[in-house]
GROMACS .gro file of N, CA and C in nm:
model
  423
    1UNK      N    1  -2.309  -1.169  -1.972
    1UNK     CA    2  -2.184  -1.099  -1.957
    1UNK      C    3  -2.213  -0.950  -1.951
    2UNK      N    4  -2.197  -0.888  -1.854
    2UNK     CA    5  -2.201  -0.778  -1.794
    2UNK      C    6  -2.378  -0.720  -1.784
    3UNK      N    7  -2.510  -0.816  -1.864
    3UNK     CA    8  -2.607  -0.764  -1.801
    3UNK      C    9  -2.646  -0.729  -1.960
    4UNK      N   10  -2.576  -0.730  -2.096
    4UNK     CA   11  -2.600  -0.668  -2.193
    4UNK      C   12  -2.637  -0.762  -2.311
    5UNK      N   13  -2.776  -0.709  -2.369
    5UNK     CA   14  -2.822  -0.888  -2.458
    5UNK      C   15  -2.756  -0.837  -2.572
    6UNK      N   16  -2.828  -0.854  -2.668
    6UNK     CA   17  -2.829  -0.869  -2.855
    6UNK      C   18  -2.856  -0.704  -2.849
    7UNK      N   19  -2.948  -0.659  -2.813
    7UNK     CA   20  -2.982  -0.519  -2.872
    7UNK      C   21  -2.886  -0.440  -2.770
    8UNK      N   22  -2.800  -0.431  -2.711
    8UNK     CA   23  -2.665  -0.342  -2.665
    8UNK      C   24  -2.723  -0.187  -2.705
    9UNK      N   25  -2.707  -0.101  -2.662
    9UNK     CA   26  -2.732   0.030  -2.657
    9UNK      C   27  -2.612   0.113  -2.753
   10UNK      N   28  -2.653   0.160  -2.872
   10UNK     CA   29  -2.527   0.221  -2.931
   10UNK      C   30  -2.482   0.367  -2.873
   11UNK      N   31  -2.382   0.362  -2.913
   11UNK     CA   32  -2.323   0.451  -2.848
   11UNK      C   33  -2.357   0.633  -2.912
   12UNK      N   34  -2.375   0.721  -2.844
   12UNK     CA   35  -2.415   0.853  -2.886
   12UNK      C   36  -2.396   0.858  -2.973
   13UNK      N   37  -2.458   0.945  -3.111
   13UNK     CA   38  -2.366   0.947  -3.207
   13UNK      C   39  -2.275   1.052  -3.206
   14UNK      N   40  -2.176   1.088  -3.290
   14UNK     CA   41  -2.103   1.247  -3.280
   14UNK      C   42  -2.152   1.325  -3.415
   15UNK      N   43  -2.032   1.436  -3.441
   15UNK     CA   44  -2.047   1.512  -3.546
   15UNK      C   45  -1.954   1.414  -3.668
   16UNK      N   46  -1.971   1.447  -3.754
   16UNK     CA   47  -1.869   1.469  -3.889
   16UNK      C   48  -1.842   1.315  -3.859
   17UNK      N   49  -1.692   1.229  -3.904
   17UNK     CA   50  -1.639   1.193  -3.918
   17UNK      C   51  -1.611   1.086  -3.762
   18UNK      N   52  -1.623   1.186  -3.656
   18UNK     CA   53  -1.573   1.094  -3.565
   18UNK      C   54  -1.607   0.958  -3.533
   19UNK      N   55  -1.523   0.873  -3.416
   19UNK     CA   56  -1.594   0.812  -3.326
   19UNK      C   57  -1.510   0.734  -3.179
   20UNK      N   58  -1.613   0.681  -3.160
   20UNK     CA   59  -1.586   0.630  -3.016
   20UNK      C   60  -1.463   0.546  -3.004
   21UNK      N   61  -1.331   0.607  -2.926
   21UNK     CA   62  -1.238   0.486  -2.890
   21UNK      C   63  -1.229   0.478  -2.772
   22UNK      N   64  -1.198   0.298  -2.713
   22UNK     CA   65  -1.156   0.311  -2.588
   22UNK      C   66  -1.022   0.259  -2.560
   23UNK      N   67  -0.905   0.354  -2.502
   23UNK     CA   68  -0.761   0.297  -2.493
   23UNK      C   69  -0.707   0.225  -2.368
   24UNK      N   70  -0.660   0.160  -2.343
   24UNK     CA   71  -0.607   0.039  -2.182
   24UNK      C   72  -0.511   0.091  -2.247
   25UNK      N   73  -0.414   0.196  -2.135
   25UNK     CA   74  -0.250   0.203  -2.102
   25UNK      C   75  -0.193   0.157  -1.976
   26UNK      N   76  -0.073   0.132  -2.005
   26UNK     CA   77   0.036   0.098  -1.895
   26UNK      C   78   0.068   0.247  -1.874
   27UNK      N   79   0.044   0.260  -1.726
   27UNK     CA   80   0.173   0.368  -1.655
   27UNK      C   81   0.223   0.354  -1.570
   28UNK      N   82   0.336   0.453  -1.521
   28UNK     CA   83   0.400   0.438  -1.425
   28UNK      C   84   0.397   0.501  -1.322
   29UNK      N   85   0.374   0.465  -1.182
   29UNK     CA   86   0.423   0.575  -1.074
   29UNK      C   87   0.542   0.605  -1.033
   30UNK      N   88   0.577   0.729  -1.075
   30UNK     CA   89   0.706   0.777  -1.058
   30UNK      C   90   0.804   0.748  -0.915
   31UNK      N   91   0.697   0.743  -0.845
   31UNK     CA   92   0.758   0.786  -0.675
   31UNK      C   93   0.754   0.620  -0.639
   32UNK      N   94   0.604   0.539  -0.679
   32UNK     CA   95   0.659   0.411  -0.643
   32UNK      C   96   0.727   0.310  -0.693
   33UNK      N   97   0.715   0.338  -0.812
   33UNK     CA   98   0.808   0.308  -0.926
   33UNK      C   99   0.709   0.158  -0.951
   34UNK      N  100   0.562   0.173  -0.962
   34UNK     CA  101   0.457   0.066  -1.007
   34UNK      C  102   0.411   0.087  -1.108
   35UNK      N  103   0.364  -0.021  -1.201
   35UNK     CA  104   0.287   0.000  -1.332
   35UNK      C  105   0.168  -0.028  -1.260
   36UNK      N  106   0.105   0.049  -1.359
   36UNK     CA  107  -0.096  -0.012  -1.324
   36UNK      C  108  -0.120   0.028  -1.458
   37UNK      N  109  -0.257  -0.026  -1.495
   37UNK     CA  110  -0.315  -0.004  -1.639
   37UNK      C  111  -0.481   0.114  -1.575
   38UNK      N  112  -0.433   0.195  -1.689
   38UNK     CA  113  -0.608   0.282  -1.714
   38UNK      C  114  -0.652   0.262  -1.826
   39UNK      N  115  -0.823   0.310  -1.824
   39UNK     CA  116  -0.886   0.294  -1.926
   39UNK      C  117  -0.914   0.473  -1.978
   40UNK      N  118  -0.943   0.510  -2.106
   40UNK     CA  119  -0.973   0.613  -2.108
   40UNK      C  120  -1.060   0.635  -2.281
   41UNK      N  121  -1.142   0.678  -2.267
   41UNK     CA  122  -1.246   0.713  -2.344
   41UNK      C  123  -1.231   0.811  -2.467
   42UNK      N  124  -1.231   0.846  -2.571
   42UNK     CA  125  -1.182   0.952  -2.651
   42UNK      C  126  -1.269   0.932  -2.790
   43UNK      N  127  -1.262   1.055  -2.869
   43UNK     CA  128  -1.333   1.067  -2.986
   43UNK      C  129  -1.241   1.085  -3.089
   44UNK      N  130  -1.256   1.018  -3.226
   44UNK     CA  131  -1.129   1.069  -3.298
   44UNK      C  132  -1.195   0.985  -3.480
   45UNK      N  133  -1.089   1.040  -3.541
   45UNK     CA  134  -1.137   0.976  -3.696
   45UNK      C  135  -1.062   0.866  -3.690
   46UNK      N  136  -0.938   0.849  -3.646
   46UNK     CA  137  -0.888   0.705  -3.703
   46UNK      C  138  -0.811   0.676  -3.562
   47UNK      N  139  -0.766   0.552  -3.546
   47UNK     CA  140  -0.657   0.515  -3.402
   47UNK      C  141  -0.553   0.616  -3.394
   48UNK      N  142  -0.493   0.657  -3.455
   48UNK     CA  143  -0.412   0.740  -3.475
   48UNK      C  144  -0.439   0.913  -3.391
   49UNK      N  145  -0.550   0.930  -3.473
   49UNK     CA  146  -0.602   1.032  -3.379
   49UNK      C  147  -0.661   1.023  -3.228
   50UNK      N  148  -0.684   0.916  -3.229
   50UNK     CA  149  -0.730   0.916  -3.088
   50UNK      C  150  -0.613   0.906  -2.980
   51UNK      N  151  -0.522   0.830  -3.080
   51UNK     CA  152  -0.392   0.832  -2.910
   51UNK      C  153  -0.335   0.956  -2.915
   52UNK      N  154  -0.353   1.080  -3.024
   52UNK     CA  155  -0.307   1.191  -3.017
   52UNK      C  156  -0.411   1.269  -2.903
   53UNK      N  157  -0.509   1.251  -2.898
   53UNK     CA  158  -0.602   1.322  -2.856
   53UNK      C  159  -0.610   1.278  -2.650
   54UNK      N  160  -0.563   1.125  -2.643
   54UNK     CA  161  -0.533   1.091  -2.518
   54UNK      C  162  -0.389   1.165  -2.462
   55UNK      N  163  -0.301   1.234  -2.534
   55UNK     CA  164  -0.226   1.242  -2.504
   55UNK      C  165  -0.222   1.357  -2.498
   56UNK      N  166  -0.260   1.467  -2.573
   56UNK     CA  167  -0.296   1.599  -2.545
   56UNK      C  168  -0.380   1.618  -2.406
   57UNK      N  169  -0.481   1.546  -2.386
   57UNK     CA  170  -0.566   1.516  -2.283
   57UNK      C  171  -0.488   1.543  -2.148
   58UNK      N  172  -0.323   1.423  -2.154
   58UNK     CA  173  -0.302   1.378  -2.033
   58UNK      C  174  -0.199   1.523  -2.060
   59UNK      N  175  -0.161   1.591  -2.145
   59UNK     CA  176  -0.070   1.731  -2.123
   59UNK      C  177  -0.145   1.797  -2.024
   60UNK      N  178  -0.291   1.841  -2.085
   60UNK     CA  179  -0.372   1.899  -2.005
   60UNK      C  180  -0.354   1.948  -1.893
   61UNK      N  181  -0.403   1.763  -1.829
   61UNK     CA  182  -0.396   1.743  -1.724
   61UNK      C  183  -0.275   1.740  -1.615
   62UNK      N  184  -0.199   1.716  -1.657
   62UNK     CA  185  -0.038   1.743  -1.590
   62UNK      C  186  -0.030   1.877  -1.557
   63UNK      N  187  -0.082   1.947  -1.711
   63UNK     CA  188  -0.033   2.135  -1.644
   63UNK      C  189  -0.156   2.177  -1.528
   64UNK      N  190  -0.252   2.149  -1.540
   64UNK     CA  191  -0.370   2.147  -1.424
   64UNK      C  192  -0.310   2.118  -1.332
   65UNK      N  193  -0.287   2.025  -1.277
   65UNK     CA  194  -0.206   1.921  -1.174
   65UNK      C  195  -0.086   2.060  -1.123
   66UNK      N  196   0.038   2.040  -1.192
   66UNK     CA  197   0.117   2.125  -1.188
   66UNK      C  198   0.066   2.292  -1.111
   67UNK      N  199  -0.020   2.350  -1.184
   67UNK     CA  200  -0.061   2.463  -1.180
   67UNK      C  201  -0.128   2.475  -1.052
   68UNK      N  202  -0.185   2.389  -0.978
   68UNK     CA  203  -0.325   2.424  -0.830
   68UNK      C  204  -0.156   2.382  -0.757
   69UNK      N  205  -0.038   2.272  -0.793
   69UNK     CA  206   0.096   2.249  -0.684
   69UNK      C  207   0.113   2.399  -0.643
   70UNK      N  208   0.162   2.484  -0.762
   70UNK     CA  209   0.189   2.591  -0.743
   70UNK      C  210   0.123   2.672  -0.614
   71UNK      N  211   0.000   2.721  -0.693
   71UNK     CA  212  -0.108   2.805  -0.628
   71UNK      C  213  -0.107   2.713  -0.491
   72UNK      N  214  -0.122   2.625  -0.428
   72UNK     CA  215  -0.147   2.564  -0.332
   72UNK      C  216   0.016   2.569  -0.253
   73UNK      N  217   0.159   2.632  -0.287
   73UNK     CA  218   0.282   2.643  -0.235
   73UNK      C  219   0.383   2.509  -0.234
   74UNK      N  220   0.294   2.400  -0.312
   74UNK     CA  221   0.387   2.302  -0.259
   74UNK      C  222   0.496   2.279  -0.370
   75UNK      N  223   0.504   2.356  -0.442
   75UNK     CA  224   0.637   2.360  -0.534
   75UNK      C  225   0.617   2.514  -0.563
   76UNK      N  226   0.739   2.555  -0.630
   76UNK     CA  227   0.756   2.699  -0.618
   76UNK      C  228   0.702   2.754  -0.759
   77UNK      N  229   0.748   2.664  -0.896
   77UNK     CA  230   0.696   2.710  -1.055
   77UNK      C  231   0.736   2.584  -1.133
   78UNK      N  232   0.781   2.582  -1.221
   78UNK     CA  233   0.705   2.442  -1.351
   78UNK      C  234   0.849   2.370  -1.343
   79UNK      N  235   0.983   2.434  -1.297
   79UNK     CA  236   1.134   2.337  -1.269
   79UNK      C  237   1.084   2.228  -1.154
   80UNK      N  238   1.002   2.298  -1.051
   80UNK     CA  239   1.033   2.195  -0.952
   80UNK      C  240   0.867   2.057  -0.968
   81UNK      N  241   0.831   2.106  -1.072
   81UNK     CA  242   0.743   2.002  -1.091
   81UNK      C  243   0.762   1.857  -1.115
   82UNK      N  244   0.733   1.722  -1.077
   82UNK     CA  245   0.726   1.621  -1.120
   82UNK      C  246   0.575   1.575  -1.146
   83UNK      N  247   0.571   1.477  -1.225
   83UNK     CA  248   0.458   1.425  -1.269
   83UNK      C  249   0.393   1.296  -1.137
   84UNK      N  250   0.287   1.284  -1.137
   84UNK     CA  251   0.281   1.161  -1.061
   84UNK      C  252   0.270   1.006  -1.130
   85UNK      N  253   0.253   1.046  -1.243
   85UNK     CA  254   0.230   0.911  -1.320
   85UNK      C  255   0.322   0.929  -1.516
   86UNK      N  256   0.357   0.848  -1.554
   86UNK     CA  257   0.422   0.849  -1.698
   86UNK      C  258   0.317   0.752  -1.771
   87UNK      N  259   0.382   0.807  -1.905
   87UNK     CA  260   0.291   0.686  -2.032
   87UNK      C  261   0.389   0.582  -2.035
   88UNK      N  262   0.348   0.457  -1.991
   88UNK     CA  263   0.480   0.351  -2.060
   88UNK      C  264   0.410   0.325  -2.197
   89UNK      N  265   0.304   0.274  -2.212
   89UNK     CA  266   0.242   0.202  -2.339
   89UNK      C  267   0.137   0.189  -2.386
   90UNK      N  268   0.029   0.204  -2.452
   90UNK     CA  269  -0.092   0.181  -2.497
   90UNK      C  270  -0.089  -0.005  -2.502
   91UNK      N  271  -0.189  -0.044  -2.402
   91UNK     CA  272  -0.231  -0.189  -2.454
   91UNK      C  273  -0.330  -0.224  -2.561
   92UNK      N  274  -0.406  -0.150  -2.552
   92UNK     CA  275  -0.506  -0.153  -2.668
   92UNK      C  276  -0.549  -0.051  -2.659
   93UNK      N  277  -0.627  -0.024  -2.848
   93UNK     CA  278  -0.714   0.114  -2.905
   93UNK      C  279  -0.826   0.038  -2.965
   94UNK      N  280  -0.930   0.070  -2.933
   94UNK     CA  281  -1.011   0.021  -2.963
   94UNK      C  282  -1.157   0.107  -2.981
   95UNK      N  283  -1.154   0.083  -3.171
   95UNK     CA  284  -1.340   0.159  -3.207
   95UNK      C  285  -1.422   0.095  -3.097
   96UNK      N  286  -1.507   0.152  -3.059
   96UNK     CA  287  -1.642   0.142  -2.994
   96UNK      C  288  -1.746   0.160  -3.069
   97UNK      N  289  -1.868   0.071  -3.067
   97UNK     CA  290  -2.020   0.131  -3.124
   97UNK      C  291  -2.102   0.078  -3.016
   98UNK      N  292  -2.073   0.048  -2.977
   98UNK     CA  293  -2.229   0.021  -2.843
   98UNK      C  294  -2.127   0.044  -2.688
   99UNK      N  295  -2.262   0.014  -2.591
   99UNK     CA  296  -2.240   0.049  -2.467
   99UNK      C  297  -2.131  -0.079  -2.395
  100UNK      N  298  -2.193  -0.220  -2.493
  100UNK     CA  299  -2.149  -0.324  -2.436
  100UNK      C  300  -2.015  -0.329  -2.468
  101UNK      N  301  -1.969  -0.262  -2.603
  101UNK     CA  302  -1.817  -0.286  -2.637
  101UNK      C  303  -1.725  -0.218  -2.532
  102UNK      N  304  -1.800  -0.105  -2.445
  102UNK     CA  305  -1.738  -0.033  -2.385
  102UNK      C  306  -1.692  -0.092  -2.220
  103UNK      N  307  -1.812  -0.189  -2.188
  103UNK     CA  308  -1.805  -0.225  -2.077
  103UNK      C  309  -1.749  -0.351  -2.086
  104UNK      N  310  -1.732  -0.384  -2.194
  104UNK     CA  311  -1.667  -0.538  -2.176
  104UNK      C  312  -1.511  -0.523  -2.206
  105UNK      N  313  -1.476  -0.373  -2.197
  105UNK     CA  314  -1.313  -0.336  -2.171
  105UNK      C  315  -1.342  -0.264  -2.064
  106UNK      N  316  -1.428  -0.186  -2.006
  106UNK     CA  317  -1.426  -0.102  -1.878
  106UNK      C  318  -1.542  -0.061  -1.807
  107UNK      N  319  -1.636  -0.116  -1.714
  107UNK     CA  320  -1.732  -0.126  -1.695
  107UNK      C  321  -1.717   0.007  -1.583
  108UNK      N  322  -1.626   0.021  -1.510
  108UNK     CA  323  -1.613   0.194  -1.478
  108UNK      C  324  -1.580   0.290  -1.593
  109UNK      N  325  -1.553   0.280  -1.683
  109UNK     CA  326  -1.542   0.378  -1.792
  109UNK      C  327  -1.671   0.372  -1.829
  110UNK      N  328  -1.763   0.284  -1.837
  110UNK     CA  329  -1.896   0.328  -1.934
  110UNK      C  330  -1.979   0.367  -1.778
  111UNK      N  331  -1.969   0.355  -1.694
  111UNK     CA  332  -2.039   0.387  -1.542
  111UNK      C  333  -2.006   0.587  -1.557
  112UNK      N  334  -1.892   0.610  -1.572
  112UNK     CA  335  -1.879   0.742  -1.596
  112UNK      C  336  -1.922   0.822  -1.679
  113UNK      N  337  -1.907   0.762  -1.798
  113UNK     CA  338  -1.975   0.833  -1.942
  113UNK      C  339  -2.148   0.822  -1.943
  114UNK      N  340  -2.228   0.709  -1.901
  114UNK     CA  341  -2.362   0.706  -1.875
  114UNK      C  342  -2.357   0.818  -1.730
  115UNK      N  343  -2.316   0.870  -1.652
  115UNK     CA  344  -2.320   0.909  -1.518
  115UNK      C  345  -2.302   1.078  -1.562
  116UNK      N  346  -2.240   1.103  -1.675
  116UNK     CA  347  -2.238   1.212  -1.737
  116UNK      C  348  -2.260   1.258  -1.841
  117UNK      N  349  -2.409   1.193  -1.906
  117UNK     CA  350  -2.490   1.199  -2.037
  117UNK      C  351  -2.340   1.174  -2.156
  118UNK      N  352  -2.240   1.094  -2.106
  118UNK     CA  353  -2.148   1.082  -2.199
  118UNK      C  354  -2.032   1.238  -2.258
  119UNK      N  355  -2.104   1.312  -2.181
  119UNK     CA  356  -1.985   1.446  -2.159
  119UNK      C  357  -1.937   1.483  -2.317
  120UNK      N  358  -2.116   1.479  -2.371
  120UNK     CA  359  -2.135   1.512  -2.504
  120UNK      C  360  -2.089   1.661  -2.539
  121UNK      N  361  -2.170   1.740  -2.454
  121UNK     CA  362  -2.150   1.859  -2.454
  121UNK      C  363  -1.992   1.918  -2.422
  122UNK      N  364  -1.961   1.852  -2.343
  122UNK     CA  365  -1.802   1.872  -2.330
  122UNK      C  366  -1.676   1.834  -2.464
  123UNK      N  367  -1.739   1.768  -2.524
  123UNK     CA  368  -1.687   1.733  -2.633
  123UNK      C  369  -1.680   1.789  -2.731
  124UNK      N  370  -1.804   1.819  -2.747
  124UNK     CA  371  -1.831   1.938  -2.911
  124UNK      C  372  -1.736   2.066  -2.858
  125UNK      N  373  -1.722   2.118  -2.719
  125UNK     CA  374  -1.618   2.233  -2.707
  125UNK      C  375  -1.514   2.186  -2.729
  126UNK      N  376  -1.445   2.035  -2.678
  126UNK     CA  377  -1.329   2.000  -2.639
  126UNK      C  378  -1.294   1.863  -2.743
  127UNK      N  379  -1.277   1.805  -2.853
  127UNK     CA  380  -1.323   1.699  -2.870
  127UNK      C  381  -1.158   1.610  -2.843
  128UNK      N  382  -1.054   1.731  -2.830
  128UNK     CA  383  -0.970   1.621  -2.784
  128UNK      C  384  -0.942   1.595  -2.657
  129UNK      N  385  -1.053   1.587  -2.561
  129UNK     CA  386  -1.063   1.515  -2.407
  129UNK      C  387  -1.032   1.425  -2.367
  130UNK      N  388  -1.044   1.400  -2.300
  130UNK     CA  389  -1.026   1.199  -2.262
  130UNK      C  390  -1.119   1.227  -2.133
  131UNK      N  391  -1.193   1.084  -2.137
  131UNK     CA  392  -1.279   1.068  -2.030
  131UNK      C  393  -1.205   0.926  -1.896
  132UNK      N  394  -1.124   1.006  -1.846
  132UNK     CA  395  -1.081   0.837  -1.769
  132UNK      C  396  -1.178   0.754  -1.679
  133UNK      N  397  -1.190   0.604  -1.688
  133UNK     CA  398  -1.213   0.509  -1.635
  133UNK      C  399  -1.169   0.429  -1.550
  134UNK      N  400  -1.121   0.322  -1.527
  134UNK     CA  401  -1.080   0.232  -1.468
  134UNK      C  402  -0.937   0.286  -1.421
  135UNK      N  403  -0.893   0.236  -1.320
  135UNK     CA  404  -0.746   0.218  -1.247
  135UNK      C  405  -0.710   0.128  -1.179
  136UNK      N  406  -0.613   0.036  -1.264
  136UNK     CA  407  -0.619  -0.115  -1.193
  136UNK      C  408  -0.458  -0.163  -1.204
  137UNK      N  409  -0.443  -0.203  -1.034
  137UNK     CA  410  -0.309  -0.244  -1.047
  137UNK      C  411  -0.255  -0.320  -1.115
  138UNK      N  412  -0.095  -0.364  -1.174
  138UNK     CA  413  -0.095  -0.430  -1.277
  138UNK      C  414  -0.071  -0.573  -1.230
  139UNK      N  415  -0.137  -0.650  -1.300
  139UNK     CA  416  -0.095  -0.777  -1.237
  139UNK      C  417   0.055  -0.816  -1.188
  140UNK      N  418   0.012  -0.878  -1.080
  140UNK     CA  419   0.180  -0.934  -1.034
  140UNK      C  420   0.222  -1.066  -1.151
  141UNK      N  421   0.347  -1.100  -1.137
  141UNK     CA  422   0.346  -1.186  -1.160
  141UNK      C  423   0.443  -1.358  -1.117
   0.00000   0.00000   0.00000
C-alpha cells in the first residue's frame, strides 16, 4: 500500500511542542456552486490549533488572491472582491508521524512536502502555513 513497509520514514521533526497534522476539507465553488475535498498539511500543538492555523493560512491566501485581482485591474479594491472557493467543513484532522500516515490520506500532499525538503524552513518563519495537497472532486452520488 502505497510502496511503504514497517520502517515508514518519520516525519521531520519540529521545534518545541509541535506537530504534524493532515486536514481533508469540503469546499465550495462559489461560481459553480461544486463541493470538492482538499488536503492540507499544517503544524500545531493540539487539533485545535491546527484548524486555526489552516484557516489563518486560507485568510492569507484569499488576501493574496484578492490583492494581484486588484493590481492586475480585474476588480477595482476589497468591496468588489469574491472568493473563489468557501470552507464548508473539515472531514478529518489528523496527527501525523511518518511519511506513510501522510500518504495514505494524500499521496500529492506528501509528493509536495518531500518535493520541498517539507518547507521546514518556511515554517520556523511561518508556522501557521498550510501546505496544500490534493484537489479532488467530490464524489457524485
Amino acid at each position: 500500500m502505497f510502496g511503504f513497509g514497517r520502517r515508514s520514514k518519520a516525519m521531520p521533526s519540529l521545534e518545541e511542542n509541535l506537530k504534524w497534522w493532515v486536514i481533508e476539507s469540503e469546499r465550495l465553488n462559489l461560481e459553480s456552486k461544486a463541493s470538492f475535498r482538499v488536503f492540507a498539511a499544517v503544524v500545531a500543538e493540539s487539533e485545535e490549533m491546527a484548524i486555526e492555523h489552516l484557516r489563518i493560512s486560507d485568510e492569507k491566501l484569499d488576501k493574496t488572491l484578492m490583492n494581484a485581482a486588484i493590481k492586475a485591474g480585474r476588480i477595482e479594491d476589497e468591496f468588489d472582491w469574491e472568493p473563489v472557493s468557501t470552507h464548508v467543513r473539515h472531514l478529518s484532522v489528523s496527527s501525523v508521524t511518518t511519511e506513510a500516515d501522510v500518504a495514505n490520506r494524500d499521496e500529492v500532499l506528501l509528493g509536495m512536502l518531500k518535493q520541498h525538503n517539507f518547507f521546514l524552513d518556511d515554517l520556523k518563519e511561518d508556522p501557521q502555513m498550510a501546505v496544500g495537497g490534493g484537489i479532488y472532486d467530490w464524489p457524485k452520488t
